[in-house]
Coordinates of C-alpha atoms and ligand atoms in Angstrom, one line a residue:
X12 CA 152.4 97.3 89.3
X13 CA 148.9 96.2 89.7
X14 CA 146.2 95.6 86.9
X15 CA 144.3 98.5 88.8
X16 CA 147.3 100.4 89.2
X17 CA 147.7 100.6 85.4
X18 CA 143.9 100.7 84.0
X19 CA 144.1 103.7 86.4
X20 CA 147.0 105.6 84.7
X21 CA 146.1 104.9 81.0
X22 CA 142.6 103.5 81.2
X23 CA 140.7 100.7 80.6
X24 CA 139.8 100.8 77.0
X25 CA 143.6 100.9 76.1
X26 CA 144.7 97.5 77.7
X27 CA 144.8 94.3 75.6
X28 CA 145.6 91.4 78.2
X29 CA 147.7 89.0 76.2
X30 CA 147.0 85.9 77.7
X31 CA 148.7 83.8 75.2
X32 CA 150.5 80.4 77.5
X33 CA 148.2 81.4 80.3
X34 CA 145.6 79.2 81.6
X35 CA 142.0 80.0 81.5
X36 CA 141.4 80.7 85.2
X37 CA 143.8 83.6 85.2
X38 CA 141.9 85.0 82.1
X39 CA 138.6 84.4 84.0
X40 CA 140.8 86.0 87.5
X41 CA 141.2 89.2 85.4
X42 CA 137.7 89.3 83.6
X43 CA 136.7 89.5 87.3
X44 CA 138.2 92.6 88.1
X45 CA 136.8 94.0 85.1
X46 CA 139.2 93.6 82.1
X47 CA 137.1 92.2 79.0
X48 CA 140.0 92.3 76.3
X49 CA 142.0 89.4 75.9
X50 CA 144.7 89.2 72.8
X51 CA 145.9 85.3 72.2
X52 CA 149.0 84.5 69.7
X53 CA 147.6 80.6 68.7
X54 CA 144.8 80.2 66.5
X55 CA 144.3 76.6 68.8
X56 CA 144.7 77.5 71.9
X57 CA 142.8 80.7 71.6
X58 CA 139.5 79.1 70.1
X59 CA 140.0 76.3 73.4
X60 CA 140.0 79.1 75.8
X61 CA 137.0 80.7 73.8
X62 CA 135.2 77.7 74.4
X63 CA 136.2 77.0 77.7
X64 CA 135.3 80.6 78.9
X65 CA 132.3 81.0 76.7
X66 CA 130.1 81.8 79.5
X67 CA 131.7 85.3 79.9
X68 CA 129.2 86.6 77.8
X69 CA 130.9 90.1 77.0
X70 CA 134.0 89.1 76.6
X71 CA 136.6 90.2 73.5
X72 CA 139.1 88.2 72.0
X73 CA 141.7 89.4 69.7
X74 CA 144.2 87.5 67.5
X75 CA 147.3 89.1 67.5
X76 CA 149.7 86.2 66.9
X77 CA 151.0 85.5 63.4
X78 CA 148.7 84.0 61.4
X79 CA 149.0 81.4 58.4
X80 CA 146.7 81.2 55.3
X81 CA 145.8 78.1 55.9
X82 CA 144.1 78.9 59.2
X83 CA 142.4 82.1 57.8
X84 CA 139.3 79.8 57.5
X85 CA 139.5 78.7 61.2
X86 CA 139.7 82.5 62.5
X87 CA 137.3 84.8 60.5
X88 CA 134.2 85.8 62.6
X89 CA 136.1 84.8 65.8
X90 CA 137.7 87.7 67.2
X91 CA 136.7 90.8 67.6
X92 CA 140.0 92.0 66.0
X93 CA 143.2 90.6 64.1
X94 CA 145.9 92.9 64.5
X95 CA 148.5 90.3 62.9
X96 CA 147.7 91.1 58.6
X97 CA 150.8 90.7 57.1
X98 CA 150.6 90.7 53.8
X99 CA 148.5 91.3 50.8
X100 CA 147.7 87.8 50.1
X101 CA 146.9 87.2 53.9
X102 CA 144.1 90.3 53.7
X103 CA 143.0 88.3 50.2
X104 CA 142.6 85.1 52.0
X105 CA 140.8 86.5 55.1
X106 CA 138.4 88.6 52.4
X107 CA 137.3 85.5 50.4
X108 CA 136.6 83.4 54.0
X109 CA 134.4 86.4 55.2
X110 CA 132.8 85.9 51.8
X111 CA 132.0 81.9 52.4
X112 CA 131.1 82.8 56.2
X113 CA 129.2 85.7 55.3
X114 CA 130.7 87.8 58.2
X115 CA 133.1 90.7 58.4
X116 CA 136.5 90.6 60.1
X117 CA 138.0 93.8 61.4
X118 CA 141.8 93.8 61.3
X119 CA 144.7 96.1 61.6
X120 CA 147.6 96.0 59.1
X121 CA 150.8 95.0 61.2
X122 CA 153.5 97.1 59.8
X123 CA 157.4 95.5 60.7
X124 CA 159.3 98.9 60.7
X125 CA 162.9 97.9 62.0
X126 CA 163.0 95.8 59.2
X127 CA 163.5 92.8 61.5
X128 CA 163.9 89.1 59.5
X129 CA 162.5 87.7 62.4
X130 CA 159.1 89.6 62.4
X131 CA 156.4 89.4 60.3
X132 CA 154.4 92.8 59.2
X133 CA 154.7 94.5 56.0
X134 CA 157.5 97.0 55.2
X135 CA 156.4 100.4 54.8
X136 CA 156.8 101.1 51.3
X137 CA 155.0 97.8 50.7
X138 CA 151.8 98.8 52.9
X139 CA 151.9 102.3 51.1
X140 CA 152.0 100.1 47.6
X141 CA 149.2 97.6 48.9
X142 CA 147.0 100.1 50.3
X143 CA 144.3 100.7 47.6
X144 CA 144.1 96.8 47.2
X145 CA 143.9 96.3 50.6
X146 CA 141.1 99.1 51.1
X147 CA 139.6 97.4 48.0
X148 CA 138.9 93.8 49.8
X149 CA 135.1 93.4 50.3
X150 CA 134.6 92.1 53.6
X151 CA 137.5 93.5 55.9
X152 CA 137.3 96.4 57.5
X153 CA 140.8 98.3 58.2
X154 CA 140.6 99.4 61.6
X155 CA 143.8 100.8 62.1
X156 CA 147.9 99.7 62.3
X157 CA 149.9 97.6 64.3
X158 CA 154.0 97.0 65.4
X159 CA 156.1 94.8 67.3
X160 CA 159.4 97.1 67.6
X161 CA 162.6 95.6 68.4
X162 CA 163.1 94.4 72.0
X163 CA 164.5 96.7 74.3
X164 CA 165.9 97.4 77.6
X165 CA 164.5 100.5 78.2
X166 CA 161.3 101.8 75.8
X167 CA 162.6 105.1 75.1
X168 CA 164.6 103.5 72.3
X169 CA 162.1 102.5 70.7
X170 CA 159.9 106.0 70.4
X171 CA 160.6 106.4 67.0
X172 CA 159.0 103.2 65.6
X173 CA 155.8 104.4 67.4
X174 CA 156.0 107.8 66.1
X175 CA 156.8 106.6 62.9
X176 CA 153.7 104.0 62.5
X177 CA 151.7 107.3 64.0
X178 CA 153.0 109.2 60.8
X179 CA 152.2 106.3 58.5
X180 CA 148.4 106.0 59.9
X181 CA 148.0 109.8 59.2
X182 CA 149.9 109.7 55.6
X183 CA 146.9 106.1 54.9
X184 CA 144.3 107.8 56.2
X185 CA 145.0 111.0 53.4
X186 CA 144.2 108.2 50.9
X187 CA 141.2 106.5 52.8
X188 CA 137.9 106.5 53.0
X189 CA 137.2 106.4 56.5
X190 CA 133.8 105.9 56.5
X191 CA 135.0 102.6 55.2
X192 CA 138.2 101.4 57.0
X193 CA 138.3 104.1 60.3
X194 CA 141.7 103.8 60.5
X195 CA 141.8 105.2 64.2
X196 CA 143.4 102.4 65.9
X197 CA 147.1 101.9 67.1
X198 CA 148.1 99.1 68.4
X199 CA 151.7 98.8 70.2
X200 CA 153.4 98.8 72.7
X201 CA 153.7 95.7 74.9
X202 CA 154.9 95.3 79.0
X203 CA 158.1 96.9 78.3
X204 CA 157.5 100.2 76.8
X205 CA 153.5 101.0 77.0
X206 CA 154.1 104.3 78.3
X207 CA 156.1 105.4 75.9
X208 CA 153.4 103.8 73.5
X209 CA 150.7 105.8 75.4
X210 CA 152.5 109.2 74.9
X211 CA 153.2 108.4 71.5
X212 CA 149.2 107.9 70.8
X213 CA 149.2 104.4 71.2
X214 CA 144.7 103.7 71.6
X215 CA 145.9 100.1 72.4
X216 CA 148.7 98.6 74.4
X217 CA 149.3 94.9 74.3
X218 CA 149.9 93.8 78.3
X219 CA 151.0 90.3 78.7
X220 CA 154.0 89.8 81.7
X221 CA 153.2 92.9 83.2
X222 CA 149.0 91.7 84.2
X223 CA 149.8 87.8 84.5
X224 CA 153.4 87.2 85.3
X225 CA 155.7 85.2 83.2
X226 CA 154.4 82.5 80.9
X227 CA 154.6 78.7 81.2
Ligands
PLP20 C1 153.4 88.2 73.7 C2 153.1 89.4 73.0 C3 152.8 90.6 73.7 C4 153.0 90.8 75.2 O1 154.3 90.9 75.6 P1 154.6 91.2 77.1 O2 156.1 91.5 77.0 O3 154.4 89.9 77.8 O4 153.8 92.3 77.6 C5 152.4 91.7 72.9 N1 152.3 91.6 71.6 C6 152.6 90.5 70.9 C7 152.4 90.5 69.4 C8 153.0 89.4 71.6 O5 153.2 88.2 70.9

């Protein structure tokens, strides 16, 4: 499937292009037929490519690769959005580096809800536990929830986790104030199953293989 074969079922303002291990020409290749989205995994590599495509003046870059405390100083007031908060102390970290920068960084919790060693994200009953200290950090602003679901075949197996990280949003947002943190954002889905992530209210699916082929 094309780029324009897809923004033309689901829409532009859903795709993230993760362009994580791609060079910057393709990134430019797609900003040129109109994607301005880009989601990077490395907190390196994505502020090289920032640089070296800094002329794209309306470009968006998103951070939605697991992030270390110790680089929460090298990311705040970069991206447009990090969908890859962890943990409490993570969101405490970010928080106090807006505070030096005097910025604010909108992020999305990522929420780990197989349960999977291997991922990062909170647990559920641990976001649920977190959630009014989390609201309560001064500079972030909570835009909305994130998952990485198990790896599939096919993504009907993993509907549930998206439903589920639906259900949590609207159980959060009971106990927000969303004239604070919106909370409207879902982020999931990747290559494999963004349909099923579309039907399942996905408002951003995270494209990598599918727009730019396999990755060096
Ligand atoms: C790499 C990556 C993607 C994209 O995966 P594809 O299968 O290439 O579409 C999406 N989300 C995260 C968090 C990733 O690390």
């Amino acid at each position: 499937m094309s780029f324009k074969e897809i923004r033309a079922e689901i829409g532009a303002d859903k795709i993230l292009a993760v362009s994580k291990l791609q060079p910057a020409q393709k990134i430019r290749d797609l900003y040129e037929q109109g994607q301005r989205a880009f989601g990077e995994n490395y907190v390196q590599e994505a502020l090289d490519k920032k640089d070296l495509l800094k002329d794209l003046s309306d470009i968006e870059w998103h951070l939605i690769g697991h992030l270390q405390k110790n680089k929460a100083k090298f990311v705040v007031g970069q991206f447009a959005l990090i969908h890859s908060v962890d943990s409490l102390e993570l969101a405490q970290t970010l928080s106090r580096q807006c505070e030096n920068k005097q910025v604010t960084q909108k992020i999305l919790i990522q929420v780990n809800l197989a349960n999977e060693e291997s991922k990062s994200g909170f647990d559920k009953n641990t976001v649920i536990a977190d959630w009014t200290k989390l609201c309560a950090l001064p500079h972030l602003t909570i835009e909305g929830l994130m998952t990485m679901p198990p790896l599939t075949e096919t993504g009907e197996e993993v509907r549930p986790y998206f439903k589920e990280l639906r259900e949590l949003q609207q159980t959060l947002q009971k106990q927000t104030d969303l004239n604070q943190h919106p909370l409207n954002k879902l982020s999931m889905g990747t290559s494999n199953d963004f349909r099923v992530a579309i039907q399942e209210g996905a408002t951003l699916v995270r494209l990598g293989t599918i727009l730019f082929g396999a990755r060096n």
